[in-house]
PDB file of N, CA and C and ligand atoms in Angstrom:
ATOM      1  N   MET Y   1     104.830  62.323 120.075  1.00  0.00           N
ATOM      2  CA  MET Y   1     105.132  62.638 121.650  1.00  0.00           C
ATOM      3  C   MET Y   1     105.673  61.521 122.139  1.00  0.00           C
ATOM      4  N   ASP Y   2     106.643  61.966 123.294  1.00  0.00           N
ATOM      5  CA  ASP Y   2     107.712  61.022 123.629  1.00  0.00           C
ATOM      6  C   ASP Y   2     107.607  61.341 125.270  1.00  0.00           C
ATOM      7  N   TYR Y   3     107.050  60.310 125.951  1.00  0.00           N
ATOM      8  CA  TYR Y   3     107.065  60.546 127.476  1.00  0.00           C
ATOM      9  C   TYR Y   3     108.256  60.264 127.935  1.00  0.00           C
ATOM     10  N   ALA Y   4     108.639  61.181 129.322  1.00  0.00           N
ATOM     11  CA  ALA Y   4     109.847  60.790 129.999  1.00  0.00           C
ATOM     12  C   ALA Y   4     109.814  59.524 130.547  1.00  0.00           C
ATOM     13  N   ASN Y   5     110.805  59.057 130.696  1.00  0.00           N
ATOM     14  CA  ASN Y   5     110.658  57.727 131.697  1.00  0.00           C
ATOM     15  C   ASN Y   5     111.066  58.278 133.094  1.00  0.00           C
ATOM     16  N   THR Y   6     111.102  57.047 133.945  1.00  0.00           N
ATOM     17  CA  THR Y   6     111.146  57.370 135.454  1.00  0.00           C
ATOM     18  C   THR Y   6     112.386  58.327 135.819  1.00  0.00           C
ATOM     19  N   LEU Y   7     113.432  58.369 134.762  1.00  0.00           N
ATOM     20  CA  LEU Y   7     114.729  58.951 135.101  1.00  0.00           C
ATOM     21  C   LEU Y   7     114.739  60.530 134.510  1.00  0.00           C
ATOM     22  N   GLY Y   8     113.591  60.610 133.861  1.00  0.00           N
ATOM     23  CA  GLY Y   8     113.554  62.069 132.974  1.00  0.00           C
ATOM     24  C   GLY Y   8     114.236  62.039 131.577  1.00  0.00           C
ATOM     25  N   ARG Y   9     114.329  60.595 131.156  1.00  0.00           N
ATOM     26  CA  ARG Y   9     115.034  60.580 129.917  1.00  0.00           C
ATOM     27  C   ARG Y   9     113.763  60.133 128.599  1.00  0.00           C
ATOM     28  N   PHE Y  10     114.244  60.558 127.599  1.00  0.00           N
ATOM     29  CA  PHE Y  10     113.295  60.278 126.491  1.00  0.00           C
ATOM     30  C   PHE Y  10     114.189  59.174 125.580  1.00  0.00           C
ATOM     31  N   ALA Y  11     113.095  58.396 125.044  1.00  0.00           N
ATOM     32  CA  ALA Y  11     113.755  57.307 124.270  1.00  0.00           C
ATOM     33  C   ALA Y  11     113.126  57.061 122.824  1.00  0.00           C
ATOM     34  N   THR Y  12     111.944  56.816 122.804  1.00  0.00           N
ATOM     35  CA  THR Y  12     111.240  56.685 121.379  1.00  0.00           C
ATOM     36  C   THR Y  12     109.739  57.271 121.451  1.00  0.00           C
ATOM     37  N   THR Y  13     109.400  57.497 120.064  1.00  0.00           N
ATOM     38  CA  THR Y  13     108.089  58.301 120.368  1.00  0.00           C
ATOM     39  C   THR Y  13     107.054  57.208 120.871  1.00  0.00           C
ATOM     40  N   ASP Y  14     106.358  57.878 121.695  1.00  0.00           N
ATOM     41  CA  ASP Y  14     105.301  57.017 122.301  1.00  0.00           C
ATOM     42  C   ASP Y  14     103.807  57.162 121.930  1.00  0.00           C
ATOM     43  N   TRP Y  15     103.684  58.301 120.877  1.00  0.00           N
ATOM     44  CA  TRP Y  15     102.216  58.618 120.505  1.00  0.00           C
ATOM     45  C   TRP Y  15     102.386  59.587 119.383  1.00  0.00           C
ATOM     46  N   THR Y  16     101.566  59.394 118.179  1.00  0.00           N
ATOM     47  CA  THR Y  16     101.585  60.196 117.297  1.00  0.00           C
ATOM     48  C   THR Y  16     100.338  60.337 116.896  1.00  0.00           C
ATOM     49  N   SER Y  17      99.847  61.531 116.187  1.00  0.00           N
ATOM     50  CA  SER Y  17      98.364  61.673 115.353  1.00  0.00           C
ATOM     51  C   SER Y  17      98.225  62.383 114.435  1.00  0.00           C
ATOM     52  N   SER Y  18      97.623  62.256 113.281  1.00  0.00           N
ATOM     53  CA  SER Y  18      97.468  63.234 112.246  1.00  0.00           C
ATOM     54  C   SER Y  18      96.313  63.929 112.556  1.00  0.00           C
ATOM     55  N   THR Y  19      96.692  65.233 112.451  1.00  0.00           N
ATOM     56  CA  THR Y  19      95.581  66.233 112.776  1.00  0.00           C
ATOM     57  C   THR Y  19      95.828  67.588 111.915  1.00  0.00           C
ATOM     58  N   SER Y  20      94.410  68.246 111.759  1.00  0.00           N
ATOM     59  CA  SER Y  20      94.625  69.384 111.067  1.00  0.00           C
ATOM     60  C   SER Y  20      94.408  70.627 112.058  1.00  0.00           C
ATOM     61  N   PHE Y  21      94.507  70.320 113.366  1.00  0.00           N
ATOM     62  CA  PHE Y  21      94.313  71.336 114.328  1.00  0.00           C
ATOM     63  C   PHE Y  21      95.429  72.087 114.444  1.00  0.00           C
ATOM     64  N   CYS Y  22      95.382  73.414 114.252  1.00  0.00           N
ATOM     65  CA  CYS Y  22      96.353  74.570 114.500  1.00  0.00           C
ATOM     66  C   CYS Y  22      97.254  74.038 113.416  1.00  0.00           C
ATOM     67  N   THR Y  23      96.885  74.210 111.969  1.00  0.00           N
ATOM     68  CA  THR Y  23      97.806  73.989 111.146  1.00  0.00           C
ATOM     69  C   THR Y  23      97.640  75.364 110.096  1.00  0.00           C
ATOM     70  N   HIS Y  24      96.770  76.183 110.454  1.00  0.00           N
ATOM     71  CA  HIS Y  24      96.469  77.350 109.258  1.00  0.00           C
ATOM     72  C   HIS Y  24      97.743  78.386 109.538  1.00  0.00           C
ATOM     73  N   SER Y  25      97.627  79.219 108.466  1.00  0.00           N
ATOM     74  CA  SER Y  25      98.655  80.372 108.358  1.00  0.00           C
ATOM     75  C   SER Y  25      98.433  81.196 109.831  1.00  0.00           C
ATOM     76  N   ASP Y  26      99.663  81.332 110.158  1.00  0.00           N
ATOM     77  CA  ASP Y  26      99.868  82.478 111.253  1.00  0.00           C
ATOM     78  C   ASP Y  26      99.638  81.925 112.630  1.00  0.00           C
ATOM     79  N   ALA Y  27      99.286  80.615 112.827  1.00  0.00           N
ATOM     80  CA  ALA Y  27      98.912  79.803 113.963  1.00  0.00           C
ATOM     81  C   ALA Y  27     100.058  79.579 114.642  1.00  0.00           C
ATOM     82  N   THR Y  28     100.179  79.411 116.019  1.00  0.00           N
ATOM     83  CA  THR Y  28     101.308  79.120 116.768  1.00  0.00           C
ATOM     84  C   THR Y  28     100.581  78.114 117.766  1.00  0.00           C
ATOM     85  N   THR Y  29     101.419  77.241 118.272  1.00  0.00           N
ATOM     86  CA  THR Y  29     100.776  76.412 119.062  1.00  0.00           C
ATOM     87  C   THR Y  29     101.708  76.155 120.587  1.00  0.00           C
ATOM     88  N   ARG Y  30     101.046  75.693 121.511  1.00  0.00           N
ATOM     89  CA  ARG Y  30     101.737  75.618 122.857  1.00  0.00           C
ATOM     90  C   ARG Y  30     100.925  74.573 123.630  1.00  0.00           C
ATOM     91  N   PHE Y  31     101.289  74.150 124.716  1.00  0.00           N
ATOM     92  CA  PHE Y  31     100.811  73.260 125.660  1.00  0.00           C
ATOM     93  C   PHE Y  31     100.762  73.780 126.997  1.00  0.00           C
ATOM     94  N   THR Y  32      99.947  73.689 127.591  1.00  0.00           N
ATOM     95  CA  THR Y  32      99.605  74.473 128.968  1.00  0.00           C
ATOM     96  C   THR Y  32      98.379  73.871 129.532  1.00  0.00           C
ATOM     97  N   ASP Y  33      98.138  73.659 130.955  1.00  0.00           N
ATOM     98  CA  ASP Y  33      97.026  73.086 131.680  1.00  0.00           C
ATOM     99  C   ASP Y  33      95.994  74.296 131.619  1.00  0.00           C
ATOM    100  N   ALA Y  34      95.019  74.539 130.805  1.00  0.00           N
ATOM    101  CA  ALA Y  34      94.062  75.422 130.502  1.00  0.00           C
ATOM    102  C   ALA Y  34      92.760  75.460 131.642  1.00  0.00           C
ATOM    103  N   ASN Y  35      92.498  74.051 131.844  1.00  0.00           N
ATOM    104  CA  ASN Y  35      91.368  73.774 132.900  1.00  0.00           C
ATOM    105  C   ASN Y  35      91.794  73.135 134.144  1.00  0.00           C
ATOM    106  N   GLY Y  36      93.085  73.341 134.493  1.00  0.00           N
ATOM    107  CA  GLY Y  36      93.494  73.030 135.984  1.00  0.00           C
ATOM    108  C   GLY Y  36      93.271  71.245 136.317  1.00  0.00           C
ATOM    109  N   ASP Y  37      93.315  70.566 135.216  1.00  0.00           N
ATOM    110  CA  ASP Y  37      93.206  69.144 135.732  1.00  0.00           C
ATOM    111  C   ASP Y  37      94.561  68.565 135.682  1.00  0.00           C
ATOM    112  N   GLY Y  38      95.503  69.175 135.372  1.00  0.00           N
ATOM    113  CA  GLY Y  38      96.870  68.456 135.732  1.00  0.00           C
ATOM    114  C   GLY Y  38      97.271  68.008 134.495  1.00  0.00           C
ATOM    115  N   ARG Y  39      96.678  67.909 133.317  1.00  0.00           N
ATOM    116  CA  ARG Y  39      96.968  67.556 131.997  1.00  0.00           C
ATOM    117  C   ARG Y  39      97.298  68.706 131.092  1.00  0.00           C
ATOM    118  N   ALA Y  40      98.473  68.760 130.332  1.00  0.00           N
ATOM    119  CA  ALA Y  40      98.771  70.023 129.346  1.00  0.00           C
ATOM    120  C   ALA Y  40      97.878  69.958 128.145  1.00  0.00           C
ATOM    121  N   ASP Y  41      96.965  71.018 128.033  1.00  0.00           N
ATOM    122  CA  ASP Y  41      96.023  71.180 126.949  1.00  0.00           C
ATOM    123  C   ASP Y  41      96.841  71.915 125.687  1.00  0.00           C
ATOM    124  N   TRP Y  42      96.259  71.459 124.647  1.00  0.00           N
ATOM    125  CA  TRP Y  42      96.860  72.037 123.190  1.00  0.00           C
ATOM    126  C   TRP Y  42      96.322  73.340 122.831  1.00  0.00           C
ATOM    127  N   ILE Y  43      96.975  74.427 122.920  1.00  0.00           N
ATOM    128  CA  ILE Y  43      96.615  75.696 122.622  1.00  0.00           C
ATOM    129  C   ILE Y  43      97.008  76.097 121.371  1.00  0.00           C
ATOM    130  N   CYS Y  44      95.835  76.581 120.467  1.00  0.00           N
ATOM    131  CA  CYS Y  44      96.257  77.369 119.422  1.00  0.00           C
ATOM    132  C   CYS Y  44      95.921  78.643 119.264  1.00  0.00           C
ATOM    133  N   HIS Y  45      96.883  79.571 118.695  1.00  0.00           N
ATOM    134  CA  HIS Y  45      96.793  81.016 118.731  1.00  0.00           C
ATOM    135  C   HIS Y  45      96.930  81.669 117.432  1.00  0.00           C
ATOM    136  N   ASP Y  46      96.141  82.351 116.663  1.00  0.00           N
ATOM    137  CA  ASP Y  46      96.562  83.107 115.827  1.00  0.00           C
ATOM    138  C   ASP Y  46      96.054  84.651 115.975  1.00  0.00           C
ATOM    139  N   PRO Y  47      96.399  85.668 115.118  1.00  0.00           N
ATOM    140  CA  PRO Y  47      96.137  87.010 115.381  1.00  0.00           C
ATOM    141  C   PRO Y  47      94.590  87.050 115.652  1.00  0.00           C
ATOM    142  N   GLY Y  48      94.197  87.424 116.955  1.00  0.00           N
ATOM    143  CA  GLY Y  48      92.841  87.484 117.398  1.00  0.00           C
ATOM    144  C   GLY Y  48      91.895  86.599 117.483  1.00  0.00           C
ATOM    145  N   ARG Y  49      92.430  85.225 117.743  1.00  0.00           N
ATOM    146  CA  ARG Y  49      91.668  83.913 118.173  1.00  0.00           C
ATOM    147  C   ARG Y  49      92.398  82.869 118.814  1.00  0.00           C
ATOM    148  N   ILE Y  50      91.751  82.111 119.955  1.00  0.00           N
ATOM    149  CA  ILE Y  50      92.370  81.349 120.474  1.00  0.00           C
ATOM    150  C   ILE Y  50      91.361  79.939 120.491  1.00  0.00           C
ATOM    151  N   TRP Y  51      92.304  78.732 120.091  1.00  0.00           N
ATOM    152  CA  TRP Y  51      91.433  77.461 120.021  1.00  0.00           C
ATOM    153  C   TRP Y  51      91.892  76.596 121.228  1.00  0.00           C
ATOM    154  N   VAL Y  52      91.164  75.781 121.841  1.00  0.00           N
ATOM    155  CA  VAL Y  52      91.613  75.008 122.948  1.00  0.00           C
ATOM    156  C   VAL Y  52      91.228  73.477 122.748  1.00  0.00           C
ATOM    157  N   ASP Y  53      92.215  72.585 123.026  1.00  0.00           N
ATOM    158  CA  ASP Y  53      91.727  71.140 122.735  1.00  0.00           C
ATOM    159  C   ASP Y  53      92.391  70.607 124.199  1.00  0.00           C
ATOM    160  N   TYR Y  54      91.498  70.333 125.053  1.00  0.00           N
ATOM    161  CA  TYR Y  54      91.769  69.770 126.333  1.00  0.00           C
ATOM    162  C   TYR Y  54      92.318  68.360 126.196  1.00  0.00           C
ATOM    163  N   ALA Y  55      93.366  68.213 126.958  1.00  0.00           N
ATOM    164  CA  ALA Y  55      93.794  66.519 126.817  1.00  0.00           C
ATOM    165  C   ALA Y  55      93.060  65.720 127.689  1.00  0.00           C
ATOM    166  N   GLY Y  56      92.862  64.527 127.219  1.00  0.00           N
ATOM    167  CA  GLY Y  56      91.891  63.441 128.012  1.00  0.00           C
ATOM    168  C   GLY Y  56      93.030  62.667 128.674  1.00  0.00           C
ATOM    169  N   PRO Y  57      92.454  61.436 129.140  1.00  0.00           N
ATOM    170  CA  PRO Y  57      93.428  60.422 129.600  1.00  0.00           C
ATOM    171  C   PRO Y  57      94.531  59.979 128.539  1.00  0.00           C
ATOM    172  N   VAL Y  58      95.614  59.319 128.830  1.00  0.00           N
ATOM    173  CA  VAL Y  58      96.576  58.940 127.918  1.00  0.00           C
ATOM    174  C   VAL Y  58      95.916  58.028 126.803  1.00  0.00           C
ATOM    175  N   SER Y  59      95.128  57.372 126.932  1.00  0.00           N
ATOM    176  CA  SER Y  59      94.600  56.802 125.563  1.00  0.00           C
ATOM    177  C   SER Y  59      93.539  57.526 124.607  1.00  0.00           C
ATOM    178  N   GLN Y  60      93.210  58.803 125.388  1.00  0.00           N
ATOM    179  CA  GLN Y  60      92.327  59.508 124.277  1.00  0.00           C
ATOM    180  C   GLN Y  60      92.880  61.169 124.602  1.00  0.00           C
ATOM    181  N   LEU Y  61      94.193  61.276 124.247  1.00  0.00           N
ATOM    182  CA  LEU Y  61      95.019  62.700 124.614  1.00  0.00           C
ATOM    183  C   LEU Y  61      94.074  63.788 124.061  1.00  0.00           C
ATOM    184  N   PHE Y  62      94.022  63.903 122.722  1.00  0.00           N
ATOM    185  CA  PHE Y  62      93.445  65.073 122.028  1.00  0.00           C
ATOM    186  C   PHE Y  62      92.368  64.712 121.193  1.00  0.00           C
ATOM    187  N   GLN Y  63      91.194  65.028 121.610  1.00  0.00           N
ATOM    188  CA  GLN Y  63      89.798  64.636 120.745  1.00  0.00           C
ATOM    189  C   GLN Y  63      89.309  65.715 119.653  1.00  0.00           C
ATOM    190  N   GLY Y  64      89.796  66.627 119.766  1.00  0.00           N
ATOM    191  CA  GLY Y  64      89.270  67.854 118.760  1.00  0.00           C
ATOM    192  C   GLY Y  64      88.866  68.970 119.768  1.00  0.00           C
ATOM    193  N   LEU Y  65      88.720  69.937 118.989  1.00  0.00           N
ATOM    194  CA  LEU Y  65      88.517  71.324 119.640  1.00  0.00           C
ATOM    195  C   LEU Y  65      87.334  71.282 120.756  1.00  0.00           C
ATOM    196  N   ASN Y  66      87.786  71.862 122.053  1.00  0.00           N
ATOM    197  CA  ASN Y  66      86.743  72.038 123.056  1.00  0.00           C
ATOM    198  C   ASN Y  66      86.134  73.551 123.169  1.00  0.00           C
ATOM    199  N   TRP Y  67      86.784  74.364 122.677  1.00  0.00           N
ATOM    200  CA  TRP Y  67      86.260  75.674 122.709  1.00  0.00           C
ATOM    201  C   TRP Y  67      87.158  76.776 121.815  1.00  0.00           C
ATOM    202  N   HIS Y  68      86.744  77.816 121.560  1.00  0.00           N
ATOM    203  CA  HIS Y  68      87.520  78.924 120.700  1.00  0.00           C
ATOM    204  C   HIS Y  68      86.921  80.207 120.968  1.00  0.00           C
ATOM    205  N   ARG Y  69      87.552  81.316 121.111  1.00  0.00           N
ATOM    206  CA  ARG Y  69      87.100  82.569 121.357  1.00  0.00           C
ATOM    207  C   ARG Y  69      87.794  83.643 120.747  1.00  0.00           C
ATOM    208  N   ASP Y  70      87.382  84.651 120.265  1.00  0.00           N
ATOM    209  CA  ASP Y  70      87.897  85.918 119.676  1.00  0.00           C
ATOM    210  C   ASP Y  70      88.693  86.497 120.771  1.00  0.00           C
ATOM    211  N   ILE Y  71      89.849  86.882 120.619  1.00  0.00           N
ATOM    212  CA  ILE Y  71      90.844  87.663 121.614  1.00  0.00           C
ATOM    213  C   ILE Y  71      91.241  89.123 120.756  1.00  0.00           C
ATOM    214  N   PRO Y  72      90.491  90.023 120.704  1.00  0.00           N
ATOM    215  CA  PRO Y  72      90.974  91.208 120.052  1.00  0.00           C
ATOM    216  C   PRO Y  72      91.972  91.838 120.580  1.00  0.00           C
ATOM    217  N   PHE Y  73      92.268  91.491 121.990  1.00  0.00           N
ATOM    218  CA  PHE Y  73      93.581  92.161 122.633  1.00  0.00           C
ATOM    219  C   PHE Y  73      94.681  91.655 122.279  1.00  0.00           C
ATOM    220  N   CYS Y  74      94.835  90.514 121.513  1.00  0.00           N
ATOM    221  CA  CYS Y  74      96.140  89.867 121.033  1.00  0.00           C
ATOM    222  C   CYS Y  74      95.847  89.688 119.707  1.00  0.00           C
ATOM    223  N   ALA Y  75      95.783  90.456 118.909  1.00  0.00           N
ATOM    224  CA  ALA Y  75      95.566  90.284 117.417  1.00  0.00           C
ATOM    225  C   ALA Y  75      96.359  90.817 116.449  1.00  0.00           C
ATOM    226  N   ALA Y  76      97.477  91.607 116.944  1.00  0.00           N
ATOM    227  CA  ALA Y  76      98.399  92.148 116.071  1.00  0.00           C
ATOM    228  C   ALA Y  76      99.489  91.193 115.551  1.00  0.00           C
ATOM    229  N   PRO Y  77      99.797  91.187 114.491  1.00  0.00           N
ATOM    230  CA  PRO Y  77     100.819  90.320 114.144  1.00  0.00           C
ATOM    231  C   PRO Y  77     102.204  90.269 114.999  1.00  0.00           C
ATOM    232  N   GLY Y  78     102.319  88.999 115.304  1.00  0.00           N
ATOM    233  CA  GLY Y  78     103.602  88.929 116.078  1.00  0.00           C
ATOM    234  C   GLY Y  78     103.293  88.665 117.519  1.00  0.00           C
ATOM    235  N   ASP Y  79     101.899  89.383 118.036  1.00  0.00           N
ATOM    236  CA  ASP Y  79     101.320  89.000 119.278  1.00  0.00           C
ATOM    237  C   ASP Y  79     101.752  87.406 119.807  1.00  0.00           C
ATOM    238  N   GLN Y  80     102.251  87.364 121.136  1.00  0.00           N
ATOM    239  CA  GLN Y  80     102.277  86.053 121.574  1.00  0.00           C
ATOM    240  C   GLN Y  80     101.093  85.834 122.844  1.00  0.00           C
ATOM    241  N   LEU Y  81     100.719  84.545 122.711  1.00  0.00           N
ATOM    242  CA  LEU Y  81      99.858  84.641 123.852  1.00  0.00           C
ATOM    243  C   LEU Y  81     100.202  83.462 124.740  1.00  0.00           C
ATOM    244  N   GLU Y  82      99.752  83.543 125.859  1.00  0.00           N
ATOM    245  CA  GLU Y  82     100.060  82.524 126.951  1.00  0.00           C
ATOM    246  C   GLU Y  82      99.062  82.392 127.882  1.00  0.00           C
ATOM    247  N   LEU Y  83      98.972  81.212 128.456  1.00  0.00           N
ATOM    248  CA  LEU Y  83      97.819  81.186 129.414  1.00  0.00           C
ATOM    249  C   LEU Y  83      98.653  80.646 131.047  1.00  0.00           C
ATOM    250  N   MET Y  84      98.467  81.491 131.811  1.00  0.00           N
ATOM    251  CA  MET Y  84      99.093  81.230 133.239  1.00  0.00           C
ATOM    252  C   MET Y  84      98.175  82.045 134.227  1.00  0.00           C
ATOM    253  N   ASP Y  85      98.277  81.598 135.417  1.00  0.00           N
ATOM    254  CA  ASP Y  85      97.579  82.354 136.593  1.00  0.00           C
ATOM    255  C   ASP Y  85      98.260  83.356 136.985  1.00  0.00           C
ATOM    256  N   MET Y  86      98.139  84.657 136.556  1.00  0.00           N
ATOM    257  CA  MET Y  86      98.980  85.482 137.126  1.00  0.00           C
ATOM    258  C   MET Y  86      98.404  86.195 138.342  1.00  0.00           C
ATOM    259  N   ASN Y  87      97.294  85.979 139.039  1.00  0.00           N
ATOM    260  CA  ASN Y  87      96.960  86.378 140.229  1.00  0.00           C
ATOM    261  C   ASN Y  87      96.726  85.428 141.400  1.00  0.00           C
ATOM    262  N   GLY Y  88      97.051  84.456 141.096  1.00  0.00           N
ATOM    263  CA  GLY Y  88      97.116  83.235 142.102  1.00  0.00           C
ATOM    264  C   GLY Y  88      95.651  82.825 142.557  1.00  0.00           C
ATOM    265  N   ASP Y  89      94.657  82.981 141.580  1.00  0.00           N
ATOM    266  CA  ASP Y  89      93.358  82.463 142.000  1.00  0.00           C
ATOM    267  C   ASP Y  89      92.824  81.202 141.625  1.00  0.00           C
ATOM    268  N   SER Y  90      94.203  80.342 140.910  1.00  0.00           N
ATOM    269  CA  SER Y  90      93.905  79.230 140.176  1.00  0.00           C
ATOM    270  C   SER Y  90      93.213  78.959 139.137  1.00  0.00           C
ATOM    271  N   ARG Y  91      92.920  80.186 138.341  1.00  0.00           N
ATOM    272  CA  ARG Y  91      92.311  80.439 137.267  1.00  0.00           C
ATOM    273  C   ARG Y  91      93.020  80.812 136.096  1.00  0.00           C
ATOM    274  N   GLN Y  92      93.326  80.227 135.098  1.00  0.00           N
ATOM    275  CA  GLN Y  92      94.248  80.504 134.107  1.00  0.00           C
ATOM    276  C   GLN Y  92      93.904  82.178 133.504  1.00  0.00           C
ATOM    277  N   ASP Y  93      95.010  82.731 133.499  1.00  0.00           N
ATOM    278  CA  ASP Y  93      94.419  84.205 132.750  1.00  0.00           C
ATOM    279  C   ASP Y  93      95.282  84.315 131.574  1.00  0.00           C
ATOM    280  N   PHE Y  94      94.705  85.026 130.467  1.00  0.00           N
ATOM    281  CA  PHE Y  94      95.541  85.349 129.113  1.00  0.00           C
ATOM    282  C   PHE Y  94      96.430  86.499 129.400  1.00  0.00           C
ATOM    283  N   VAL Y  95      97.686  86.339 128.838  1.00  0.00           N
ATOM    284  CA  VAL Y  95      98.556  87.062 129.025  1.00  0.00           C
ATOM    285  C   VAL Y  95      99.095  87.282 127.457  1.00  0.00           C
ATOM    286  N   CYS Y  96      99.138  88.379 126.754  1.00  0.00           N
ATOM    287  CA  CYS Y  96      99.414  88.588 125.758  1.00  0.00           C
ATOM    288  C   CYS Y  96     100.635  89.516 125.728  1.00  0.00           C
ATOM    289  N   LYS Y  97     101.686  89.120 125.011  1.00  0.00           N
ATOM    290  CA  LYS Y  97     102.915  90.019 124.769  1.00  0.00           C
ATOM    291  C   LYS Y  97     103.132  90.555 123.505  1.00  0.00           C
ATOM    292  N   GLY Y  98     102.846  91.740 123.473  1.00  0.00           N
ATOM    293  CA  GLY Y  98     103.045  92.567 121.841  1.00  0.00           C
ATOM    294  C   GLY Y  98     104.541  92.942 121.987  1.00  0.00           C
ATOM    295  N   ARG Y  99     104.543  94.134 120.996  1.00  0.00           N
ATOM    296  CA  ARG Y  99     105.930  94.394 120.624  1.00  0.00           C
ATOM    297  C   ARG Y  99     106.281  95.417 121.614  1.00  0.00           C
ATOM    298  N   SER Y 100     105.394  96.245 122.212  1.00  0.00           N
ATOM    299  CA  SER Y 100     105.736  97.269 123.062  1.00  0.00           C
ATOM    300  C   SER Y 100     104.760  97.147 124.497  1.00  0.00           C
ATOM    301  N   ALA Y 101     104.060  96.239 124.622  1.00  0.00           N
ATOM    302  CA  ALA Y 101     103.198  96.093 125.875  1.00  0.00           C
ATOM    303  C   ALA Y 101     103.120  94.517 126.100  1.00  0.00           C
ATOM    304  N   LEU Y 102     102.556  94.663 127.516  1.00  0.00           N
ATOM    305  CA  LEU Y 102     102.097  93.216 127.793  1.00  0.00           C
ATOM    306  C   LEU Y 102     100.704  93.455 128.294  1.00  0.00           C
ATOM    307  N   ASN Y 103      99.802  92.707 127.959  1.00  0.00           N
ATOM    308  CA  ASN Y 103      98.310  92.730 128.066  1.00  0.00           C
ATOM    309  C   ASN Y 103      98.002  91.523 129.011  1.00  0.00           C
ATOM    310  N   VAL Y 104      97.296  91.689 130.177  1.00  0.00           N
ATOM    311  CA  VAL Y 104      97.017  90.625 130.911  1.00  0.00           C
ATOM    312  C   VAL Y 104      95.228  90.807 131.308  1.00  0.00           C
ATOM    313  N   ARG Y 105      94.545  89.640 130.992  1.00  0.00           N
ATOM    314  CA  ARG Y 105      93.330  89.718 131.231  1.00  0.00           C
ATOM    315  C   ARG Y 105      92.908  88.530 132.247  1.00  0.00           C
ATOM    316  N   TYR Y 106      92.567  88.855 133.330  1.00  0.00           N
ATOM    317  CA  TYR Y 106      92.227  87.832 134.306  1.00  0.00           C
ATOM    318  C   TYR Y 106      91.078  87.065 134.107  1.00  0.00           C
ATOM    319  N   SER Y 107      91.018  85.814 134.257  1.00  0.00           N
ATOM    320  CA  SER Y 107      89.884  84.997 134.287  1.00  0.00           C
ATOM    321  C   SER Y 107      88.950  85.431 135.535  1.00  0.00           C
ATOM    322  N   LEU Y 108      87.641  85.735 134.933  1.00  0.00           N
ATOM    323  CA  LEU Y 108      86.721  85.943 136.044  1.00  0.00           C
ATOM    324  C   LEU Y 108      85.704  84.735 136.319  1.00  0.00           C
ATOM    325  N   LEU Y 109      85.292  84.462 137.416  1.00  0.00           N
ATOM    326  CA  LEU Y 109      84.304  83.597 137.819  1.00  0.00           C
ATOM    327  C   LEU Y 109      83.115  83.210 137.018  1.00  0.00           C
ATOM    328  N   ASP Y 110      82.652  84.263 136.221  1.00  0.00           N
ATOM    329  CA  ASP Y 110      81.659  83.913 135.265  1.00  0.00           C
ATOM    330  C   ASP Y 110      81.935  83.534 133.664  1.00  0.00           C
ATOM    331  N   GLY Y 111      83.261  82.968 133.735  1.00  0.00           N
ATOM    332  CA  GLY Y 111      84.087  82.570 132.421  1.00  0.00           C
ATOM    333  C   GLY Y 111      84.272  83.692 131.425  1.00  0.00           C
ATOM    334  N   THR Y 112      84.140  84.977 131.765  1.00  0.00           N
ATOM    335  CA  THR Y 112      84.828  85.874 130.957  1.00  0.00           C
ATOM    336  C   THR Y 112      86.109  86.254 131.474  1.00  0.00           C
ATOM    337  N   TYR Y 113      86.761  87.149 130.669  1.00  0.00           N
ATOM    338  CA  TYR Y 113      88.017  87.708 130.760  1.00  0.00           C
ATOM    339  C   TYR Y 113      87.952  89.237 130.718  1.00  0.00           C
TER     340      TYR Y 113
HETATM  341 CA1   CA J   1      94.233  70.272 131.179  1.00  0.00          CA
HETATM  342 CA1   CA J   2      94.127  84.038 137.558  1.00  0.00          CA
END
């Protein structure tokens, strides 16, 4: 990982880590703030399941899996998952882009989707 300097430029690698997180077949990875703390969290998706590793302070960025869940609405080969707030309630929602449909699952107050 290379943090941008105050001019928005990149120089050298600031941080590396050996990990087996999100290295399995058909897994894709992305970084987005899943818990709303302002830090980009590590999101792993493969057909039918999501894993989330919350970013901690700079000295403890990714400490391992925080939670995972089955997401059968985003399980077809090639489905692409994003987490973003689609309805403006400050909670991240699941957005799955499939071959012919966009499937949005809003995050509810009880933690379900
Ligand atoms: Ca976060
Ligand atoms: Ca939302």
